[in-house]
């Protein structure tokens, strides 16, 4: 959402990783941004301009003197830009920009922008580590530009080390973070997500349908808004949100240990996880065998720890505690009871059972209910949008 209708300049310089800029451009366009690509002459030797013109639906700016109106256009573009990215950025372009030199369309435009700028260096690892390149990167960073560290790995020149352009999805994620307001800066947030699994024997377990999508969306949103985020996660098939410390757990008991041991270090606790309420009393150490095809198996279960309730008992006045409630009936009544019983500041109540809300869906419909009885209905929307609204309310209540 943050990139919707934003004007983005995508600078491409002459490196083998220039092909990755194609996918980055696609992601920016998909997010609703208006993109103008600016290429250096060497960049054009790696990927042709037609690809960028077609995907960006815009002419590529590359020659200050021969492009129609370009001598004015680069200043116009610079003025209009909401963000500028150079990916890949060569040592040559980095050096020019750090020293205020402008001898082509890219450097001239970039010296005229006032928007946030992200520089993504990509080159041979010895070049990257060269003291002059590092000095130039330091200058740009001190001057307020964002430098995205390159990945390490085998490089095009067959050496191994730092210098690879990060994957386009990662650069895209960091562009979103760069443009997001940092209203959670200084806040430490502990989030739980996903299901817990409770062993019956070494191969079977009791669990639920939580995919982790809602909790991961909250973690991603908080991180982008500047918080230091720790995510305690049950088993899910999701990539870790960028910049978040993820701790994997399986059972409720393991989740309890990880959450409770971190309580003293955090300002906000958000418990999105769908914790199994019961666990088998006596999990077997070897696989339970079936018998003659007609046998019955009775599982004796015992209530798990209520982690949220324990946190509610321990939380200090300055900590903000949020629970989630998955309900099939009496949504409001049950959610309000949970606020009192578990000493919460806020609960996000969602009706589960529909295809487009609750477990596994990409969207959710929740009602936020606060300790003072006030509430806010969030209509059906994407889980990352729900996450942002949830955080808006937390910030407002904490002020
Ligand atoms: O993961 P997704 O597929 O995206 O689905 C999202 C979700 C439906 C799991 C999420 O939106 C949600 O509703 N999470 C809470 C699910 C739940 O366990 O609800 P509950 O009403 O059983 O529990 C209420 C609260 O107590 C929750 O914050 C839960 O984390 C906590 N709890 C519950 C039981 C327990 N033993 N310990 C707990 O801490």
XYZ file of C-alpha atoms and ligand atoms in Angstrom:
438
model
C 0.000 0.000 0.000
C 2.800 2.416 0.847
C 3.957 2.460 -2.787
C 0.505 2.997 -4.282
C 0.634 6.092 -6.576
C 4.180 6.927 -5.477
C 6.704 8.280 -7.997
C 9.788 6.090 -7.918
C 13.060 6.550 -9.764
C 14.866 3.287 -10.433
C 18.512 3.888 -11.283
C 20.395 1.039 -12.937
C 24.150 1.011 -13.382
C 26.439 -1.335 -15.272
C 26.752 -4.532 -13.295
C 25.901 -8.147 -13.987
C 23.082 -7.885 -11.418
C 21.248 -5.391 -13.650
C 18.946 -8.257 -14.684
C 17.532 -8.297 -11.128
C 16.282 -4.745 -11.647
C 13.731 -6.158 -14.097
C 12.009 -8.122 -11.335
C 12.352 -5.214 -8.902
C 10.614 -2.965 -11.433
C 7.834 -5.549 -11.785
C 7.318 -5.601 -7.995
C 7.230 -1.796 -7.816
C 4.665 -1.620 -10.616
C 2.561 -4.364 -9.014
C 2.504 -2.298 -5.818
C 1.002 0.623 -7.735
C 4.081 2.840 -8.106
C 4.792 5.067 -11.134
C 8.339 4.152 -12.075
C 10.845 5.935 -14.266
C 13.974 3.959 -15.033
C 17.260 5.806 -15.432
C 20.143 3.826 -16.921
C 23.805 4.554 -17.310
C 25.450 3.769 -20.661
C 27.142 0.705 -19.148
C 23.840 -0.563 -17.708
C 22.476 -0.711 -21.254
C 25.237 -3.181 -22.131
C 23.779 -5.649 -19.598
C 20.000 -5.344 -20.186
C 18.303 -3.562 -23.080
C 16.124 -0.539 -22.454
C 13.073 -2.037 -24.203
C 12.414 -4.405 -21.306
C 12.401 -1.511 -18.846
C 10.312 0.730 -21.103
C 7.649 -1.921 -21.577
C 7.488 -2.909 -17.911
C 7.611 0.647 -16.556
C 5.236 1.968 -19.262
C 7.595 4.940 -19.438
C 10.539 6.023 -21.568
C 13.896 5.175 -20.002
C 16.036 8.207 -19.253
C 19.644 7.591 -20.198
C 21.048 10.398 -22.245
C 20.789 13.946 -20.975
C 21.456 15.470 -24.349
C 19.620 13.346 -26.861
C 16.423 12.345 -25.056
C 13.511 14.599 -25.881
C 13.319 17.409 -23.346
C 15.570 15.404 -21.054
C 17.662 18.346 -19.910
C 14.582 19.670 -18.153
C 13.014 16.304 -17.561
C 15.630 15.053 -15.102
C 14.956 17.991 -12.772
C 11.221 17.503 -13.174
C 11.611 13.822 -12.300
C 13.797 14.637 -9.319
C 11.245 17.104 -7.969
C 8.353 14.691 -8.340
C 10.095 11.618 -6.895
C 8.863 10.063 -3.642
C 11.738 7.585 -3.613
C 14.870 6.810 -5.604
C 16.679 3.471 -5.734
C 19.948 2.574 -7.403
C 20.078 -1.179 -7.956
C 22.657 -2.318 -8.775
C 24.974 0.544 -7.820
C 28.549 0.261 -9.111
C 31.628 1.621 -7.337
C 31.873 4.230 -10.100
C 28.371 5.664 -9.569
C 28.709 5.455 -5.780
C 32.005 7.368 -6.023
C 30.517 10.064 -8.228
C 27.467 10.595 -6.028
C 29.489 10.632 -2.796
C 31.613 13.389 -4.272
C 28.826 15.386 -5.849
C 29.804 14.610 -9.424
C 27.110 14.558 -12.076
C 28.096 13.549 -15.577
C 25.174 11.457 -16.778
C 21.386 11.255 -16.515
C 21.448 9.118 -13.372
C 23.961 11.082 -11.307
C 22.510 14.413 -12.424
C 18.996 13.403 -11.428
C 20.091 11.824 -8.157
C 21.963 14.951 -7.086
C 18.745 16.902 -7.571
C 16.378 14.676 -5.546
C 15.173 15.510 -2.057
C 13.268 12.239 -1.472
C 14.591 9.167 0.397
C 17.271 7.356 -1.600
C 18.370 3.722 -1.374
C 21.714 2.658 -2.787
C 22.221 -1.085 -3.383
C 25.944 -1.682 -3.997
C 26.821 -4.725 -6.077
C 30.320 -5.591 -7.261
C 33.296 -7.895 -6.740
C 33.903 -8.411 -3.010
C 37.442 -6.941 -3.079
C 36.105 -3.847 -4.816
C 33.259 -3.642 -2.304
C 35.645 -3.908 0.615
C 38.070 -1.421 -0.880
C 38.627 1.403 1.575
C 37.681 4.047 -1.013
C 34.379 2.387 -1.863
C 33.597 1.958 1.843
C 34.496 5.582 2.463
C 32.141 6.701 -0.308
C 29.327 4.511 1.054
C 29.914 6.003 4.530
C 29.653 9.495 3.077
C 26.341 8.703 1.396
C 24.991 7.100 4.574
C 26.090 10.013 6.767
C 24.412 12.333 4.284
C 21.142 10.496 4.946
C 20.894 8.007 2.085
C 20.025 4.377 2.846
C 22.664 1.792 1.984
C 21.461 -1.760 1.537
C 24.267 -4.164 2.396
C 25.012 -6.654 -0.384
C 24.563 -10.386 0.182
C 27.491 -12.743 0.420
C 27.976 -15.703 -1.875
C 29.595 -16.775 -5.115
C 29.888 -13.734 -7.382
C 29.826 -13.513 -11.174
C 33.642 -13.203 -11.115
C 33.741 -16.627 -9.336
C 35.078 -15.174 -6.091
C 33.117 -15.708 -2.887
C 32.296 -12.854 -0.559
C 30.096 -9.811 -0.025
C 28.962 -8.079 -3.202
C 25.842 -9.812 -4.517
C 22.795 -7.681 -5.113
C 20.084 -8.904 -2.679
C 17.046 -10.582 -4.221
C 14.425 -8.200 -5.680
C 11.762 -9.132 -3.070
C 14.212 -8.184 -0.322
C 15.091 -4.828 -1.922
C 11.370 -4.191 -2.424
C 10.672 -4.978 1.244
C 13.381 -2.531 2.344
C 12.029 0.183 0.008
C 8.657 -0.208 1.710
C 10.382 0.010 5.099
C 12.309 3.131 4.007
C 9.066 4.890 3.110
C 7.102 3.811 6.197
C 6.706 6.318 9.021
C 8.736 5.257 12.052
C 6.108 5.785 14.708
C 7.163 2.634 16.604
C 10.798 3.671 16.876
C 12.129 2.848 20.332
C 9.375 0.292 21.014
C 10.217 -3.358 21.632
C 7.484 -5.723 20.580
C 6.997 -9.411 21.360
C 4.607 -11.239 19.037
C 3.445 -14.840 18.939
C 2.103 -16.413 15.750
C 1.049 -19.676 14.202
C -0.304 -22.787 15.859
C 1.212 -24.898 18.597
C 1.517 -28.621 18.067
C 1.070 -31.014 20.957
C 2.649 -34.433 20.529
C 0.590 -37.629 20.752
C 3.585 -39.762 19.828
C 6.746 -39.063 17.768
C 4.773 -38.909 14.488
C 1.323 -37.517 15.438
C 0.110 -34.356 17.072
C -2.914 -32.240 18.004
C -2.974 -28.740 16.461
C -5.175 -26.252 14.583
C -5.404 -24.485 11.223
C -3.380 -21.347 12.002
C -1.075 -20.514 9.078
C 0.775 -17.738 10.904
C -0.223 -15.171 8.243
C -1.919 -12.778 10.689
C 0.890 -12.843 13.262
C 3.597 -12.505 10.628
C 1.756 -9.545 9.119
C 1.738 -7.835 12.527
C 5.463 -8.541 12.981
C 6.245 -7.184 9.497
C 4.200 -4.030 10.070
C 5.773 -3.313 13.474
C 9.299 -3.786 12.102
C 8.638 -1.494 9.149
C 7.356 1.139 11.543
C 10.644 1.094 13.452
C 10.022 -1.351 16.318
C 12.475 -3.978 17.482
C 10.453 -7.131 16.984
C 10.784 -10.651 18.364
C 8.473 -13.227 16.857
C 7.825 -16.478 18.701
C 6.427 -18.759 16.051
C 4.785 -22.134 15.987
C 5.468 -24.325 12.930
C 4.377 -22.480 9.762
C 5.385 -22.410 6.092
C 6.239 -18.715 5.916
C 9.489 -16.839 5.370
C 10.710 -14.871 8.362
C 9.816 -11.185 8.150
C 12.904 -9.127 7.290
C 14.598 -7.526 10.290
C 12.658 -9.569 12.856
C 14.178 -12.012 15.359
C 12.274 -15.262 14.949
C 12.215 -17.977 17.584
C 10.705 -21.291 16.531
C 8.692 -23.348 19.001
C 6.433 -26.367 18.730
C 4.307 -26.763 21.840
C 2.430 -24.420 24.169
C 4.968 -25.179 26.906
C 7.843 -24.130 24.622
C 5.977 -20.985 23.575
C 5.313 -20.133 27.228
C 9.025 -20.404 28.103
C 10.083 -18.162 25.197
C 7.378 -15.548 25.772
C 7.633 -15.342 29.564
C 11.446 -15.166 29.595
C 11.321 -12.077 27.328
C 8.582 -10.174 29.139
C 10.968 -7.911 31.025
C 12.522 -6.664 27.778
C 9.459 -5.470 25.881
C 6.894 -2.651 25.765
C 4.161 -4.335 23.744
C 3.039 -7.964 23.646
C 0.717 -9.150 20.873
C -0.496 -12.739 21.120
C -1.801 -13.761 17.735
C -0.862 -17.431 18.075
C -3.558 -20.053 18.135
C -2.344 -21.992 21.139
C -3.750 -25.493 21.573
C -5.956 -25.375 24.658
C -5.343 -29.049 25.427
C -2.421 -31.432 25.122
C -2.231 -35.216 25.442
C -1.533 -36.074 29.106
C 0.851 -38.828 28.288
C 2.607 -38.457 24.902
C 4.159 -41.782 23.903
C 7.863 -42.068 23.150
C 7.281 -44.586 20.350
C 4.699 -44.711 17.594
C 1.289 -45.999 18.656
C 0.489 -49.007 16.471
C -2.960 -49.845 15.196
C -4.178 -53.321 16.003
C -6.652 -55.458 14.031
C -8.423 -52.689 12.150
C -11.254 -52.413 14.708
C -9.460 -51.071 17.786
C -10.317 -47.749 19.451
C -7.907 -45.178 20.793
C -8.822 -42.787 23.596
C -6.663 -39.715 24.018
C -6.603 -38.278 27.502
C -5.966 -34.553 27.299
C -5.122 -31.957 29.896
C -5.477 -28.159 29.693
C -2.377 -26.335 28.501
C -0.967 -23.296 30.278
C -2.855 -20.143 29.376
C 0.164 -18.079 28.278
C -1.801 -14.888 27.717
C -3.356 -15.090 31.170
C 0.062 -15.607 32.757
C 1.411 -12.584 30.882
C -1.639 -10.564 31.981
C -0.824 -11.392 35.612
C 2.813 -10.352 35.241
C 2.566 -7.317 32.974
C 3.564 -3.922 34.305
C 1.567 -0.681 34.056
C 3.664 0.527 31.144
C 3.307 -2.600 29.056
C 0.534 -2.906 26.479
C -0.977 -6.375 26.113
C -3.006 -7.447 23.090
C -4.799 -10.757 22.676
C -6.576 -12.212 19.671
C -9.785 -14.189 19.969
C -10.921 -16.724 17.429
C -14.616 -17.320 17.933
C -17.286 -19.201 16.063
C -20.174 -17.762 18.180
C -20.886 -14.830 20.535
C -17.831 -12.949 19.263
C -18.177 -9.807 21.338
C -19.342 -11.409 24.559
C -16.515 -13.950 24.566
C -13.897 -11.354 23.609
C -14.944 -8.975 26.384
C -14.760 -11.833 28.903
C -11.209 -12.554 27.725
C -10.152 -8.910 28.219
C -11.160 -9.121 31.881
C -10.005 -12.662 32.567
C -6.580 -12.139 30.988
C -6.025 -8.490 31.984
C -5.666 -7.251 28.385
C -5.500 -3.703 27.069
C -7.056 -4.700 23.784
C -8.378 -7.762 21.990
C -8.764 -8.386 18.278
C -11.796 -10.597 17.924
C -12.325 -12.477 14.717
C -15.089 -14.767 13.628
C -13.492 -17.879 12.259
C -15.004 -20.470 9.992
C -15.477 -18.288 6.888
C -13.220 -18.734 3.863
C -12.140 -15.082 3.767
C -11.509 -14.457 7.461
C -9.583 -16.034 10.340
C -7.496 -19.148 9.810
C -5.402 -19.492 6.625
C -7.117 -16.700 4.668
C -5.144 -13.752 3.244
C -7.849 -11.423 4.561
C -9.371 -10.953 7.994
C -12.299 -9.154 9.581
C -11.750 -8.196 13.196
C -13.365 -6.138 15.885
C -10.908 -4.364 18.152
C -12.248 -4.102 21.675
C -10.474 -2.038 24.304
C -10.265 -2.356 28.069
C -12.490 0.720 28.534
C -15.277 -0.908 26.507
C -14.763 1.154 23.362
C -14.377 -0.703 20.101
C -13.505 -0.321 16.443
C -14.760 -2.521 13.616
C -12.206 -3.287 10.930
C -13.974 -4.413 7.767
C -12.715 -7.317 5.691
C -9.267 -6.450 4.336
C -5.834 -7.941 3.709
C -4.092 -9.182 6.842
C -1.210 -6.695 6.359
C -3.730 -3.836 6.303
C -5.444 -5.192 9.439
C -1.989 -5.337 11.051
C -1.312 -1.669 10.313
C -4.662 -0.549 11.720
C -4.108 -2.671 14.822
C -0.762 -0.922 15.342
C -2.341 2.519 14.756
C -4.703 1.772 17.656
C -1.953 0.475 19.925
C 0.107 3.626 19.349
C -2.909 5.870 19.932
C -3.773 4.086 23.203
C -0.174 4.102 24.439
C 0.302 7.833 23.965
O -2.597 -17.753 11.565
P -3.698 -17.392 10.586
O -4.037 -18.523 9.670
O -3.410 -16.121 9.878
O -5.038 -17.150 11.453
C -5.121 -16.060 12.304
C -5.814 -16.452 13.618
C -7.245 -16.857 13.336
C -5.079 -17.602 14.291
C -5.744 -15.180 14.541
O -6.385 -14.113 13.916
C -6.411 -15.447 15.895
O -7.605 -15.268 16.069
N -5.602 -15.876 16.912
C -6.069 -16.274 18.216
C -6.536 -17.682 18.154
C -6.908 -18.228 19.534
O -6.198 -19.064 20.039
O -7.940 -17.685 20.079
P -8.419 -18.091 21.591
O -9.684 -17.379 21.713
O -8.390 -19.558 21.740
O -7.329 -17.485 22.540
C -7.400 -16.145 22.990
C -6.023 -15.595 23.261
O -5.383 -16.355 24.299
C -5.088 -15.621 22.077
O -4.362 -14.416 22.076
C -4.177 -16.810 22.353
O -2.867 -16.590 21.816
C -4.141 -16.838 23.871
N -3.975 -18.195 24.427
C -4.930 -19.140 24.247
C -4.785 -20.367 24.815
C -3.639 -20.653 25.582
N -3.451 -21.841 26.140
N -2.707 -19.706 25.729
C -2.849 -18.485 25.170
O -1.982 -17.626 25.314
